[in-house]
Structure formats: C-alpha cells, structure tokens
Tab-separated table of C-alpha atoms in Angstrom:
chain	number	residue	atom	x	y	z
A	102	GLY	CA	88.221	144.898	98.029
A	103	ASP	CA	90.745	144.172	96.148
A	104	SER	CA	91.036	141.094	93.451
A	105	VAL	CA	93.710	140.062	91.758
A	106	THR	CA	93.283	137.296	88.542
A	107	GLN	CA	95.738	134.973	87.213
A	108	THR	CA	94.143	134.227	83.916
A	109	GLU	CA	96.125	130.579	83.328
A	110	GLY	CA	94.526	128.278	85.176
A	111	LEU	CA	96.907	125.713	83.568
A	112	VAL	CA	100.122	126.079	81.269
A	113	THR	CA	102.379	123.691	79.498
A	114	LEU	CA	105.488	124.501	78.019
A	115	THR	CA	108.556	123.213	76.488
A	116	GLU	CA	111.788	123.546	77.808
A	117	GLY	CA	113.480	126.438	75.907
A	118	LEU	CA	110.806	128.157	75.594
A	119	PRO	CA	109.575	131.831	76.853
A	120	VAL	CA	107.483	131.654	79.553
A	121	MET	CA	105.103	134.423	80.589
A	122	LEU	CA	101.611	134.135	82.868
A	123	ASN	CA	98.884	137.299	83.172
A	124	CYS	CA	98.498	139.018	86.660
A	125	THR	CA	96.385	141.392	86.488
A	126	TYR	CA	95.331	143.169	89.781
A	127	GLN	CA	91.939	145.373	91.503
A	128	THR	CA	91.813	148.152	94.118
A	129	ILE	CA	90.872	151.788	94.679
A	130	TYR	CA	93.703	152.213	96.720
A	131	SER	CA	97.053	154.006	94.464
A	132	ASN	CA	99.387	152.635	96.000
A	133	ALA	CA	99.865	149.164	95.297
A	134	PHE	CA	102.365	146.127	96.217
A	135	LEU	CA	102.965	143.716	94.022
A	136	PHE	CA	104.878	140.004	94.240
A	137	TRP	CA	105.157	136.768	92.875
A	138	TYR	CA	105.312	133.663	94.576
A	139	VAL	CA	105.992	130.287	93.958
A	140	HIS	CA	105.108	127.135	95.333
A	141	TYR	CA	107.137	123.721	94.516
A	142	LEU	CA	105.000	120.404	95.270
A	143	ASN	CA	105.315	119.202	99.034
A	144	GLU	CA	107.216	122.611	99.786
A	145	SER	CA	106.380	125.185	101.046
A	146	PRO	CA	105.608	128.544	98.935
A	147	TRP	CA	108.400	131.670	99.053
A	148	LEU	CA	108.284	135.334	97.308
A	149	LEU	CA	109.383	135.165	93.846
A	150	LEU	CA	109.663	138.738	93.339
A	151	ARG	CA	107.791	142.182	94.365
A	152	SER	CA	108.061	145.525	93.428
A	153	SER	CA	106.235	149.039	93.594
A	154	THR	CA	107.666	150.896	91.558
A	155	ASP	CA	105.527	151.809	88.678
A	156	ASN	CA	107.421	150.506	84.816
A	157	LYS	CA	110.728	149.177	86.742
A	158	ARG	CA	111.694	145.323	85.859
A	159	THR	CA	112.668	143.625	88.309
A	160	GLU	CA	114.292	140.362	87.886
A	161	HIS	CA	114.938	137.019	89.917
A	162	GLN	CA	116.201	134.025	89.773
A	163	GLY	CA	116.006	134.831	85.195
A	164	PHE	CA	112.381	135.842	86.200
A	165	HIS	CA	111.738	138.994	85.255
A	166	ALA	CA	107.963	140.905	85.731
A	167	THR	CA	107.585	145.262	85.338
A	168	LEU	CA	104.382	146.428	87.547
A	169	HIS	CA	102.327	148.598	84.830
A	170	LYS	CA	99.966	150.738	87.094
A	171	SER	CA	98.031	152.034	83.706
A	172	SER	CA	97.027	148.765	82.963
A	173	SER	CA	97.180	147.193	86.776
A	174	SER	CA	99.672	144.373	85.390
A	175	PHE	CA	103.012	142.416	87.180
A	176	HIS	CA	102.942	139.763	84.158
A	177	LEU	CA	105.501	137.216	84.983
A	178	GLN	CA	108.066	136.319	81.870
A	179	LYS	CA	111.433	133.919	82.259
A	180	SER	CA	112.772	133.912	78.445
A	181	SER	CA	113.400	130.385	78.721
A	182	ALA	CA	111.370	127.320	80.978
A	183	GLN	CA	113.351	125.163	82.379
A	184	LEU	CA	112.089	121.207	83.476
A	185	SER	CA	112.424	122.528	87.004
A	186	ASP	CA	110.271	125.817	86.797
A	187	SER	CA	107.315	123.395	86.767
A	188	ALA	CA	105.117	124.852	89.857
A	189	LEU	CA	102.172	127.160	91.251
A	190	TYR	CA	103.193	130.677	90.581
A	191	TYR	CA	100.926	132.955	92.931
A	192	CYS	CA	100.150	136.537	91.757
A	193	ALA	CA	99.216	138.841	95.398
A	194	LEU	CA	98.369	142.029	96.407
A	195	LYS	CA	99.177	144.191	99.363
A	196	THR	CA	97.158	147.921	99.489
A	197	GLY	CA	96.836	150.260	101.923
A	198	GLY	CA	100.057	150.376	104.558
A	199	LEU	CA	101.444	147.897	107.240
A	200	SER	CA	98.583	145.875	108.067
A	201	GLY	CA	100.272	142.379	105.878
A	202	LYS	CA	97.180	141.330	104.809
A	203	LEU	CA	97.929	139.807	100.861
A	204	THR	CA	95.305	138.673	98.669
A	205	PHE	CA	95.633	136.043	96.726
A	206	GLY	CA	94.730	135.672	92.677
A	207	GLU	CA	93.832	131.918	92.023
A	208	GLY	CA	97.326	130.556	90.624
A	209	THR	CA	98.633	128.963	87.720
A	210	GLN	CA	99.912	125.610	87.585
A	211	VAL	CA	102.922	125.576	85.402
A	212	THR	CA	104.293	122.128	83.740
A	213	VAL	CA	107.582	121.849	81.220
A	214	ILE	CA	108.112	118.946	79.456
A	215	SER	CA	110.977	118.690	77.678
O	14	GLU	CA	116.928	132.062	106.884
O	15	ALA	CA	112.769	132.718	108.264
O	16	ALA	CA	111.677	129.333	110.255
O	17	VAL	CA	107.984	128.363	110.719
O	18	THR	CA	107.251	125.441	111.972
O	19	GLN	CA	103.211	123.559	111.510
O	20	SER	CA	101.742	120.197	113.241
O	21	PRO	CA	100.551	117.957	112.211
O	22	ARG	CA	101.433	117.293	108.710
O	23	ASN	CA	98.620	115.284	108.024
O	24	LYS	CA	95.276	114.914	109.686
O	25	VAL	CA	92.051	112.943	108.754
O	26	THR	CA	89.315	113.643	111.317
O	27	VAL	CA	85.298	112.568	110.623
O	28	THR	CA	82.793	115.260	110.014
O	29	GLY	CA	81.290	117.034	113.231
O	30	GLY	CA	84.635	116.591	114.453
O	31	ASN	CA	87.467	118.781	116.569
O	32	VAL	CA	91.128	119.697	115.217
O	33	THR	CA	93.259	121.601	116.631
O	34	LEU	CA	96.027	123.110	113.773
O	35	SER	CA	99.161	123.890	115.391
O	36	CYS	CA	102.293	127.098	114.028
O	37	ARG	CA	105.435	128.588	115.824
O	38	GLN	CA	107.325	130.961	114.165
O	39	THR	CA	111.171	131.501	115.437
O	40	ASN	CA	111.831	134.789	113.832
O	41	SER	CA	110.112	137.561	116.365
O	42	HIS	CA	107.704	138.936	113.289
O	43	ASN	CA	104.099	140.283	114.829
O	44	TYR	CA	102.253	139.275	112.403
O	45	MET	CA	101.063	135.264	111.387
O	46	TYR	CA	98.095	134.221	109.225
O	47	TRP	CA	96.383	131.378	108.108
O	48	TYR	CA	95.573	130.042	104.589
O	49	ARG	CA	93.619	127.327	103.033
O	50	GLN	CA	94.957	126.407	99.575
O	51	ASP	CA	92.031	124.678	97.257
O	52	THR	CA	92.607	124.470	93.907
O	53	GLY	CA	91.188	127.329	91.563
O	54	HIS	CA	91.096	129.093	94.857
O	55	GLY	CA	94.144	129.799	95.407
O	56	LEU	CA	95.674	131.324	98.693
O	57	ARG	CA	93.027	132.326	101.029
O	58	LEU	CA	92.864	133.885	104.100
O	59	ILE	CA	91.174	132.583	107.224
O	60	HIS	CA	92.356	135.165	110.198
O	61	TYR	CA	95.126	136.843	110.859
O	62	SER	CA	96.684	137.762	113.776
O	63	TYR	CA	99.488	141.418	114.909
O	64	GLY	CA	100.535	139.754	117.629
O	65	ALA	CA	99.767	137.627	121.167
O	66	GLY	CA	95.703	138.230	121.600
O	67	ASN	CA	95.703	140.209	119.018
O	68	LEU	CA	92.773	138.081	116.199
O	69	GLN	CA	91.880	140.249	112.572
O	70	ILE	CA	89.486	138.222	110.146
O	71	GLY	CA	90.399	136.777	106.387
O	72	ASP	CA	88.834	136.773	104.078
O	73	VAL	CA	86.927	132.861	104.384
O	74	PRO	CA	86.213	133.151	108.468
O	75	ASP	CA	83.502	131.324	108.273
O	76	GLY	CA	84.037	127.862	110.439
O	77	TYR	CA	87.087	128.379	112.282
O	78	LYS	CA	88.448	130.015	115.531
O	79	ALA	CA	91.896	131.344	115.847
O	80	THR	CA	94.337	132.158	119.039
O	81	ARG	CA	97.518	133.840	119.080
O	82	THR	CA	98.427	132.891	122.355
O	83	THR	CA	102.701	133.985	122.616
O	84	GLN	CA	104.209	136.505	119.136
O	85	GLU	CA	105.638	132.520	117.729
O	86	ASP	CA	102.636	130.285	118.622
O	87	PHE	CA	99.335	130.831	116.139
O	88	PHE	CA	96.627	127.855	116.567
O	89	LEU	CA	93.891	127.170	114.036
O	90	LEU	CA	90.432	125.854	115.249
O	91	LEU	CA	88.500	123.731	113.683
O	92	GLU	CA	85.355	122.533	116.332
O	93	LEU	CA	82.916	121.076	114.514
O	94	ALA	CA	84.733	120.067	111.292
O	95	SER	CA	82.783	119.435	107.866
O	96	PRO	CA	83.837	118.548	104.804
O	97	SER	CA	84.332	120.984	102.735
O	98	GLN	CA	86.988	122.246	105.419
O	99	THR	CA	88.618	118.931	103.811
O	100	SER	CA	91.882	121.366	101.993
O	101	LEU	CA	95.908	122.050	102.810
O	102	TYR	CA	96.286	124.812	105.221
O	103	PHE	CA	99.034	126.887	105.628
O	104	CYS	CA	100.540	129.084	107.616
O	105	ALA	CA	102.687	132.001	107.462
O	106	SER	CA	104.246	134.789	109.485
O	107	SER	CA	106.297	138.638	108.148
O	108	ASP	CA	107.810	141.351	110.049
O	109	GLU	CA	105.907	143.853	108.391
O	110	ARG	CA	108.614	147.190	109.282
O	111	ASP	CA	108.530	147.475	105.258
O	112	TRP	CA	105.899	147.782	103.174
O	113	GLY	CA	106.992	144.942	100.722
O	114	ASP	CA	108.063	142.988	103.507
O	115	GLU	CA	107.277	139.393	102.571
O	116	GLN	CA	105.731	136.470	103.685
O	117	TYR	CA	107.927	133.526	105.578
O	118	PHE	CA	105.173	130.192	104.886
O	119	GLY	CA	105.381	126.578	106.759
O	120	PRO	CA	105.153	123.341	105.218
O	121	GLY	CA	101.782	123.066	105.449
O	122	THR	CA	99.008	120.218	107.021
O	123	ARG	CA	96.775	118.238	104.917
O	124	LEU	CA	93.800	118.214	106.815
O	125	THR	CA	90.730	115.758	105.206
O	126	VAL	CA	87.569	115.438	106.797
O	127	LEU	CA	85.411	112.336	106.424
C-alpha cells in the first residue's frame, strides 16, 4: 500500500534560520497528490499546502514545497523560522482518485527557539 | 468556513468499558473520517464513510466500530475499551468533488482507558 516517510521526528530550530522538513512517499500509482498539514497544540490540524503538479513550487503562509515525482519527494521549506512556527507538521499522500483516503506520515514536531 | 465538532472533548473510562465518540459536520460534506493520533505514529485512519449508512474500513480498524447515521453525524464506538486505545481522536470531513480537496478536522477527543 501507499506510505509516507518523514525522517525527522523532532526538530529544534533557532528563530531566523531556514526550515526544511523532509517528506518522501511510495505508491504504485502514477498519480499522486501531496499535502502538508500543520497541527498547533490544542487546535485542529489544518491544510498548509498541497500539490499534484510535478516540479511546480507551491507556496502558502511563507512556506513552500515542490513535488518531485522523480524522487518521490515533497519537502517543506521556509526561509526564516518564527517562534509561531512551532507545531506538528504532517505530510500526507492521496492516490487513486476520489476515495478521500489520505495516508499520513508520522509527523515532525518542530520547536523554534529564540 | 468548515465546521466539525466533536464530543466529548475528554473521556476517561476503564478497561472493558463502552465508549461512543461523536462527530458532527455542518458543511454538507460527503466524506467523514475517524483518526487516532499517537506520538511516533502520526495520524492513522480508523474508519471512514462517504455517506449516510456507508462505512469503509481504514488502516487500524481493530477494536473499533463506526456508524454514519446522517450526512452530518459519524460515531466511533469502542465496545470493550483497552488501554492501547488511549489516544487523541480526530474526526474530519471533506467534499471530494476534486482530487485535491482538503480535509477539515474537528478539535479532537482525548480518550484515556485505565
């Protein structure tokens, strides 16, 4: 079945430094839609950004990611971390059409310190 | 704005107890989902549904039943709760008219099984 790998479970960053969270996926399907969800403590998870277009950068709220189908990757980046970026970040994969079913990675807990 | 509510927000029960978690969405979404969130495992899909009376098995269904009574309401049932089911449970909904439709999450229910 489909799988998503987020290699970093915990990331601690200094404010102002760049952020990069890794996400790779595996699927037998040629079509893949990738998502990044963010979960702040005591809130509901919500969609940060998404893409199904190969080699096209997508951006939202200062974060960006590019889907690379050749390497099955969808890494999340930000040029300068802020204290308010401290949260749990999930990469997720959808394949196979309109079933709605997402496969989530294990998540990366990001803590930004001053 | 999508609205997904869950009740109760916190629940403590004993091993062998019966628990029902409730979820309601008011956005006329066809799809609803139940997830559990555990450190080191991320969000894992328990059951989902694409309409009233429909139920689809997710990735971690053992020990859980679910029922979708209306388009708005989706329930998760633990008939013989075990300590391994202690977790944070999220309900979500989505439209799925387009492949990239996002899922909207509720605030979560924290369940403790003693």
